[in-house]
PDB file of C-alpha atoms in Angstrom:
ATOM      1  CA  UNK A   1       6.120  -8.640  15.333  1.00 83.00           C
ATOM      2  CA  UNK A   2       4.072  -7.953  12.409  1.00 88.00           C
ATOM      3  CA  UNK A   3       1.883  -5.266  11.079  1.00 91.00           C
ATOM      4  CA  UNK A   4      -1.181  -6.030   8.624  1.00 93.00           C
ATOM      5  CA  UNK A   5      -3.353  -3.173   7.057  1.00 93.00           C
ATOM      6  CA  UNK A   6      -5.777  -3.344   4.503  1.00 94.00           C
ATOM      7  CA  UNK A   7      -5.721   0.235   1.787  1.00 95.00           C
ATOM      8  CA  UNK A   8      -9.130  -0.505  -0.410  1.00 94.00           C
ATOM      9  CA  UNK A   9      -9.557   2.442  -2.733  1.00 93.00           C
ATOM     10  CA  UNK A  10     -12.451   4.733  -2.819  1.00 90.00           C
ATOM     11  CA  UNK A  11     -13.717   7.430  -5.289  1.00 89.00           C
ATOM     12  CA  UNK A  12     -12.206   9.894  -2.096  1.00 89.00           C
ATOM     13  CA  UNK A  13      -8.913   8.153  -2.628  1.00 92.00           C
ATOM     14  CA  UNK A  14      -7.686   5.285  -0.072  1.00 94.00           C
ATOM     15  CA  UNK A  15      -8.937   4.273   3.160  1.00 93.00           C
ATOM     16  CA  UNK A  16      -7.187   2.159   5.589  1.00 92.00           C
ATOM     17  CA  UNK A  17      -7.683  -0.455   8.320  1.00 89.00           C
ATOM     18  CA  UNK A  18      -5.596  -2.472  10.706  1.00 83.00           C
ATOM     19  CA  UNK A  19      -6.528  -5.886  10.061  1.00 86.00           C
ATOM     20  CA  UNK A  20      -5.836  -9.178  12.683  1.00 85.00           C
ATOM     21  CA  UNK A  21      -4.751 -12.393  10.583  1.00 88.00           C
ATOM     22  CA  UNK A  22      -5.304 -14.447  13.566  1.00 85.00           C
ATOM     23  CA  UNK A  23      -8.544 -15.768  11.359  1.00 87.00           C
ATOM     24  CA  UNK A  24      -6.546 -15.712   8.028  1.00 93.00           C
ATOM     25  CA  UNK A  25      -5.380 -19.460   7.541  1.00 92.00           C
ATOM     26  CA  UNK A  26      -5.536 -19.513   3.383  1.00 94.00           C
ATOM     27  CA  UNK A  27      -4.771 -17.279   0.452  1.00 95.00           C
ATOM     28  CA  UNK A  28      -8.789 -17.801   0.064  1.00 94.00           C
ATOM     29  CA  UNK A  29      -9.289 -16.142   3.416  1.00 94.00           C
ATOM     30  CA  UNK A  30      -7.213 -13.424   3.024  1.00 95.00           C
ATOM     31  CA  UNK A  31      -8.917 -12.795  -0.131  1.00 95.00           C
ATOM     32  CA  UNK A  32     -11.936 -12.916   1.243  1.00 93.00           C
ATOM     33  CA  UNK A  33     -11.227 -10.151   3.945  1.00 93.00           C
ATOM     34  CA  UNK A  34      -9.849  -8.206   1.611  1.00 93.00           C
ATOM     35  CA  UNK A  35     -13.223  -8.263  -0.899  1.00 93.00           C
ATOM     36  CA  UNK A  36     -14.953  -7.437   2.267  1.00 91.00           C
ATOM     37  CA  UNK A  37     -13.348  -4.143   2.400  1.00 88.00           C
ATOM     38  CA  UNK A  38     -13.834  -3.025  -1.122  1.00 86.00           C
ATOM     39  CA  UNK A  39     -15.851  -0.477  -2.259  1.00 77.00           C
ATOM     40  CA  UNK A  40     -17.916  -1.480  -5.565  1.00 83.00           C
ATOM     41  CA  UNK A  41     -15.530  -3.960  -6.399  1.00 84.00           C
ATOM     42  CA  UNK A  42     -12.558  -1.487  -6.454  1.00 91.00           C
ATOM     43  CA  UNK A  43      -8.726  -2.058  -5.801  1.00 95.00           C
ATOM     44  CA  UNK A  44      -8.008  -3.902  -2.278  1.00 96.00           C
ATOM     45  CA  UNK A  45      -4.629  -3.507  -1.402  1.00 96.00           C
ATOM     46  CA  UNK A  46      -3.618  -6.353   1.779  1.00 96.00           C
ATOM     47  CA  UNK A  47      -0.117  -5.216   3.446  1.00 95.00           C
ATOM     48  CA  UNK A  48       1.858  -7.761   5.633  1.00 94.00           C
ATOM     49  CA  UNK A  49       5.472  -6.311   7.090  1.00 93.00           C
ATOM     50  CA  UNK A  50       7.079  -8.891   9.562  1.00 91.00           C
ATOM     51  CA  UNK A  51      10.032  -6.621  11.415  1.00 85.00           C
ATOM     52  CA  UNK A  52      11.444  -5.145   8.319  1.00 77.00           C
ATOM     53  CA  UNK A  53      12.902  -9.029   7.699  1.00 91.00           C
ATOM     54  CA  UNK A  54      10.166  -9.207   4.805  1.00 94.00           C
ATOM     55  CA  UNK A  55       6.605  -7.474   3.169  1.00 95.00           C
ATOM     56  CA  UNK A  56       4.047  -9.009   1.175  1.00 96.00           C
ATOM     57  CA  UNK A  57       1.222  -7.379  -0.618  1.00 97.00           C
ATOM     58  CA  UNK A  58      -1.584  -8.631  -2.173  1.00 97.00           C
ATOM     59  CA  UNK A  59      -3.588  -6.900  -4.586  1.00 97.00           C
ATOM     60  CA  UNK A  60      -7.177  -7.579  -5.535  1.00 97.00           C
ATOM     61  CA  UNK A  61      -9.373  -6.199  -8.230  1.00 95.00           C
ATOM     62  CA  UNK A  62     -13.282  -7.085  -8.038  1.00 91.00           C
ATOM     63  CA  UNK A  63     -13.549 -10.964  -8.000  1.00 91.00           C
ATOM     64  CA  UNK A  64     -10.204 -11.105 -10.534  1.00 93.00           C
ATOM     65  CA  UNK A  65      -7.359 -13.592  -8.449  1.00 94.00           C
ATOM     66  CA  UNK A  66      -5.416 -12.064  -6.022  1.00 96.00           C
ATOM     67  CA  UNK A  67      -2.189 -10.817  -7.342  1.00 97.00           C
ATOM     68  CA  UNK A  68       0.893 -11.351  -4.853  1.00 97.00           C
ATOM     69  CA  UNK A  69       4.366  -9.896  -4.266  1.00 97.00           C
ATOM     70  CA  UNK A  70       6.592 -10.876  -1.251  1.00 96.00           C
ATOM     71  CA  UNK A  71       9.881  -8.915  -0.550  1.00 96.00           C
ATOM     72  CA  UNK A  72      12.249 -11.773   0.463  1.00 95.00           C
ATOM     73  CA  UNK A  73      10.366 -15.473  -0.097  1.00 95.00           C
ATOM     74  CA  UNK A  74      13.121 -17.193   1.870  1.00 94.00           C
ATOM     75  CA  UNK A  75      12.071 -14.814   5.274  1.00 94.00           C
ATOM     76  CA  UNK A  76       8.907 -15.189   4.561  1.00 94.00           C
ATOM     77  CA  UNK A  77       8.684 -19.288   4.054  1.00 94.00           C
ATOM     78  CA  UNK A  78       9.702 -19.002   8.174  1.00 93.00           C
ATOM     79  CA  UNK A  79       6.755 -17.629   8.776  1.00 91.00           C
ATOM     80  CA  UNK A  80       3.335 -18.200   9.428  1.00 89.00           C
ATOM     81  CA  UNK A  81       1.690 -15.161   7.793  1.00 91.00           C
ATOM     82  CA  UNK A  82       4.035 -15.950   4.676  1.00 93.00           C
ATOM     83  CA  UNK A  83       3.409 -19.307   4.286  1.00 91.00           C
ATOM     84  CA  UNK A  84      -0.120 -18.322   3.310  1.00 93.00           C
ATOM     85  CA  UNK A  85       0.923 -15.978   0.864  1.00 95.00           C
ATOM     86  CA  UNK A  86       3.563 -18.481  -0.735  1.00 94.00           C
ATOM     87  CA  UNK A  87       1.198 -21.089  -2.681  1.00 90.00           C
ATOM     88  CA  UNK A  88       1.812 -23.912  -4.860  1.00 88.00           C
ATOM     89  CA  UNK A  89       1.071 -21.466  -8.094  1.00 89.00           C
ATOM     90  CA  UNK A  90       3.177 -18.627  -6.887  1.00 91.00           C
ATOM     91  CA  UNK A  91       6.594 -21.014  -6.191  1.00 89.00           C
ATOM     92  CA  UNK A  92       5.941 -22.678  -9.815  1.00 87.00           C
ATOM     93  CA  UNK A  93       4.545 -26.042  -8.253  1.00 82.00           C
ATOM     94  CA  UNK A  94       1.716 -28.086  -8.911  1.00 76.00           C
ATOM     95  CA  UNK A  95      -0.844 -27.889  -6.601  1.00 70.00           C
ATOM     96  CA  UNK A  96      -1.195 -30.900  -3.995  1.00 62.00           C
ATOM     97  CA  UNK A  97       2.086 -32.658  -5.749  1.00 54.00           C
ATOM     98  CA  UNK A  98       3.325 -32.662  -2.379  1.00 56.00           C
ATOM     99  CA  UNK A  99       1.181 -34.260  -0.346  1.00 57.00           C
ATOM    100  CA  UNK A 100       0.174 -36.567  -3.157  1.00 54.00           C
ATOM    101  CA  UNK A 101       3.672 -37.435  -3.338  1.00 52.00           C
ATOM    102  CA  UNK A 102       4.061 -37.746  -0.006  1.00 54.00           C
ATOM    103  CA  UNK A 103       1.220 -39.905   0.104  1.00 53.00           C
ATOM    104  CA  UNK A 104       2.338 -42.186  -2.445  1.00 53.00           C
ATOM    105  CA  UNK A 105       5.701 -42.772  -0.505  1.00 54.00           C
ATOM    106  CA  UNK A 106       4.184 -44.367   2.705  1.00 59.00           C
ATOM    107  CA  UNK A 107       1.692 -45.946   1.047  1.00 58.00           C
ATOM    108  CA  UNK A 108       3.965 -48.513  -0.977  1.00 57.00           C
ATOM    109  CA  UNK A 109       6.978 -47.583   1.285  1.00 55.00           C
ATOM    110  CA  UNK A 110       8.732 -46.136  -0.833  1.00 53.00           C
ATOM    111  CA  UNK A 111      12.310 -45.903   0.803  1.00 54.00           C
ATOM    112  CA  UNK A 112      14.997 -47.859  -1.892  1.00 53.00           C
ATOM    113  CA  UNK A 113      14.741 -50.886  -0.099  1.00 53.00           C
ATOM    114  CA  UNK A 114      12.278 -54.261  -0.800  1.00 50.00           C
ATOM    115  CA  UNK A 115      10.524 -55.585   2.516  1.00 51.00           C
ATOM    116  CA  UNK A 116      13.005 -56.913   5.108  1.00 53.00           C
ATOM    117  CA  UNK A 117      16.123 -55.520   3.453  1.00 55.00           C
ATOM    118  CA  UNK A 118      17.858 -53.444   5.570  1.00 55.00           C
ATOM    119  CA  UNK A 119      18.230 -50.215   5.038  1.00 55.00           C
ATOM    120  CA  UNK A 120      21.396 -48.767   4.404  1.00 56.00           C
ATOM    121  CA  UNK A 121      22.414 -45.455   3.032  1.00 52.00           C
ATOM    122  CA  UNK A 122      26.323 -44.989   2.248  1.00 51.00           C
ATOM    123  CA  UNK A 123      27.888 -42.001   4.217  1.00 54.00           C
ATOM    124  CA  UNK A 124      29.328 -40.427   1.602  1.00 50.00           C
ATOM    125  CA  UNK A 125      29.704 -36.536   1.737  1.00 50.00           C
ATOM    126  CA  UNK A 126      30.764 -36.068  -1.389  1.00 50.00           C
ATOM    127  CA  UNK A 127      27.487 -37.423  -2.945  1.00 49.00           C
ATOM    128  CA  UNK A 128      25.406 -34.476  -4.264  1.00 50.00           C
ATOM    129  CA  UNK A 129      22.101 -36.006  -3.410  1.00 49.00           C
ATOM    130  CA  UNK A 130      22.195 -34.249  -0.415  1.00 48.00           C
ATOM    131  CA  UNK A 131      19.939 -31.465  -0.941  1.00 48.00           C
ATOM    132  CA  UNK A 132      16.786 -33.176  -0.029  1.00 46.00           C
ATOM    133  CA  UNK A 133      15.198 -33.983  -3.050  1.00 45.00           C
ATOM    134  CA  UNK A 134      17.019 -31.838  -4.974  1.00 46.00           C
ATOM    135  CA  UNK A 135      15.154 -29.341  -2.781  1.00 53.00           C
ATOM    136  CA  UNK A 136      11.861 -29.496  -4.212  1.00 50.00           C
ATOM    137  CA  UNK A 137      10.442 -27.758  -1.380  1.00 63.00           C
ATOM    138  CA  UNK A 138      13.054 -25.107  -1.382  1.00 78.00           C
ATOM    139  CA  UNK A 139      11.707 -21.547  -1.482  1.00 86.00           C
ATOM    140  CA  UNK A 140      13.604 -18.907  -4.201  1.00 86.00           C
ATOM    141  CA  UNK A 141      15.464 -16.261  -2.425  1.00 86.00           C
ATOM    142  CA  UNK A 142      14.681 -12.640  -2.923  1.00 91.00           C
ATOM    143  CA  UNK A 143      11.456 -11.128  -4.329  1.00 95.00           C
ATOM    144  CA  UNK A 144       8.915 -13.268  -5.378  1.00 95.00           C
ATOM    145  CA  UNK A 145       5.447 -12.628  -7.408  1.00 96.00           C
ATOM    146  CA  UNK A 146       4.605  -9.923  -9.282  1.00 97.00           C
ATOM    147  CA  UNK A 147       6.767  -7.345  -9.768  1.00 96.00           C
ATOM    148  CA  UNK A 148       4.115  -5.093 -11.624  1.00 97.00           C
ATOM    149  CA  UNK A 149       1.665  -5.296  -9.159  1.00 97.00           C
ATOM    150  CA  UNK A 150       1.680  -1.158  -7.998  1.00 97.00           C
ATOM    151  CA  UNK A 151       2.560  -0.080 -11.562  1.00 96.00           C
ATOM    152  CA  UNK A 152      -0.314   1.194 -12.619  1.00 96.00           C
ATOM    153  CA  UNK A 153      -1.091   2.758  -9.356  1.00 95.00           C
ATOM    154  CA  UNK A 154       1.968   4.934  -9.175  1.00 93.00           C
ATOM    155  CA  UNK A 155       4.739   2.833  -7.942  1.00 95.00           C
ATOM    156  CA  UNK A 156       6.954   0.890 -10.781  1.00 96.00           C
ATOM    157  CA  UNK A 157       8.564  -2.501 -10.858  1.00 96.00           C
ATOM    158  CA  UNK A 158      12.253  -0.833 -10.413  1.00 95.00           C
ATOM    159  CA  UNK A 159      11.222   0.734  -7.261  1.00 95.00           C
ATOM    160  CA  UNK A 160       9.462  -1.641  -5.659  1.00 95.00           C
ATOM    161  CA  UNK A 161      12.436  -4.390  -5.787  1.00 95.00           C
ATOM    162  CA  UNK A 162      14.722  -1.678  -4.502  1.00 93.00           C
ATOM    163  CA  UNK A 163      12.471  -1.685  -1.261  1.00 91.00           C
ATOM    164  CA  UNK A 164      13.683  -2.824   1.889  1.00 79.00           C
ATOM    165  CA  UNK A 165      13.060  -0.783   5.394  1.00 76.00           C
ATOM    166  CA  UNK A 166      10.085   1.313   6.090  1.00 84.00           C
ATOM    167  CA  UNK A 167       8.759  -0.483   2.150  1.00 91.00           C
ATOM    168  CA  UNK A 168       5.128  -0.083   2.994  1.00 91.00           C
ATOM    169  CA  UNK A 169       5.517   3.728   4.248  1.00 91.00           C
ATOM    170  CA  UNK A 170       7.225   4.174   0.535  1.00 93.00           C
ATOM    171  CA  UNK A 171       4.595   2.590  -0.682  1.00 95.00           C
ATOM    172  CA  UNK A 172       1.673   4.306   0.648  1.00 94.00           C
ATOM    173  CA  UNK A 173       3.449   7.322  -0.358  1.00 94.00           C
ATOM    174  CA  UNK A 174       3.708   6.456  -3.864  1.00 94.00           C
ATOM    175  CA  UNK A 175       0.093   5.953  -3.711  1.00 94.00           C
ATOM    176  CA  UNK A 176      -0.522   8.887  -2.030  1.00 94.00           C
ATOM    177  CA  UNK A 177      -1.985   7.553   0.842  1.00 94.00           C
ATOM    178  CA  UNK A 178       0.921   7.466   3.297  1.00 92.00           C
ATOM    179  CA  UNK A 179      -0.960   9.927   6.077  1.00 93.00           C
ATOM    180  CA  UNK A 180      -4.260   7.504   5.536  1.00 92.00           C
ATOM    181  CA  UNK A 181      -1.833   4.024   6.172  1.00 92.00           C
ATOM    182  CA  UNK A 182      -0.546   6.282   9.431  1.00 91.00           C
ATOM    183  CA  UNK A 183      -3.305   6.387  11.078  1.00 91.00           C
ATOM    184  CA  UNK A 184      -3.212   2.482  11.506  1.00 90.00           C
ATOM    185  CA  UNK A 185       0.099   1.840  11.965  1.00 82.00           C
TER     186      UNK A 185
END
């Protein structure tokens, strides 16, 4: 189960808005709904909450790029709403290296052997090779992103990594704008 809002502040303070990500396939997107909320180009906050397993929130400021923090990156790499907030730039990749890598591979069959050898792998389980490419798709565990991203609005970098249950109700409160957030929840 997950819960999306949208918090874009206002010279009244914040208002809020349930938001469906059924539409939302790319960081782009996302960003997109969010600068459709904004008033005069002000601070769009995005909240995603997936069953108090993880929370992501994305800040954006006018047409500056989207500024992302996620809770707990490994949770949030099994799911579908978290995939599209975990993007090459934000897990320290370069963009497309995967499927241009990928790419590569089949193309000139890339698999240790020459044509019409066959292939055969030693089972060996004491070979440390076994973490998948030295798991370059692996996902960090724990918080990912930017830490600072609520500073400046009233909620530090301290607090927000102590966050776990209930994180965007402590949140909204440190923004003062926990009874606005309620009324979408």
């Amino acid at each position: 189960m997950y819960f999306a809002a949208l918090l874009a502040r206002t010279e009244d303070g914040w208002e809020a808005s349930d938001t469906e990500l059924d539409d939302v396939e790319t960081l782009s997107d996302l960003t997109d709904l969010a600068r459709e909320a904004s008033v005069d180009e002000d601070t769009v906050l995005v909240f995603i909450e997936q069953e108090d397993a993880w929370f992501g929130v994305v800040r954006v400021d006018g047409e500056e790029d989207p500024r992302i923090f996620i809770s707990d990156a490994t949770a949030a790499a099994r799911s579908s709403y978290g995939e599209i907030l975990l993007t090459d730039e934000l897990l320290g990749r370069e963009p497309g290296a995967e499927d241009t890598i990928a790419a590569l591979e089949e193309l000139v069959g890339l698999d240790g052997t020459e044509d019409g050898e066959p292939d055969i792998t030693p089972d060996n389980d004491d070979d440390n090779d076994n973490d998948d490419e030295n798991d370059a798709d692996a996902v960090p565990a724990g918080p990912l992103g930017d830490t600072g991203i609520l500073a400046d609005l009233g909620l530090p970098e301290a607090e927000l990594l102590m966050l776990r249950t209930d994180a965007l109700v402590e949140i909204a409160d440190a923004l003062g704008a926990a009874e606005v957030l309620e009324t979408v929840r």
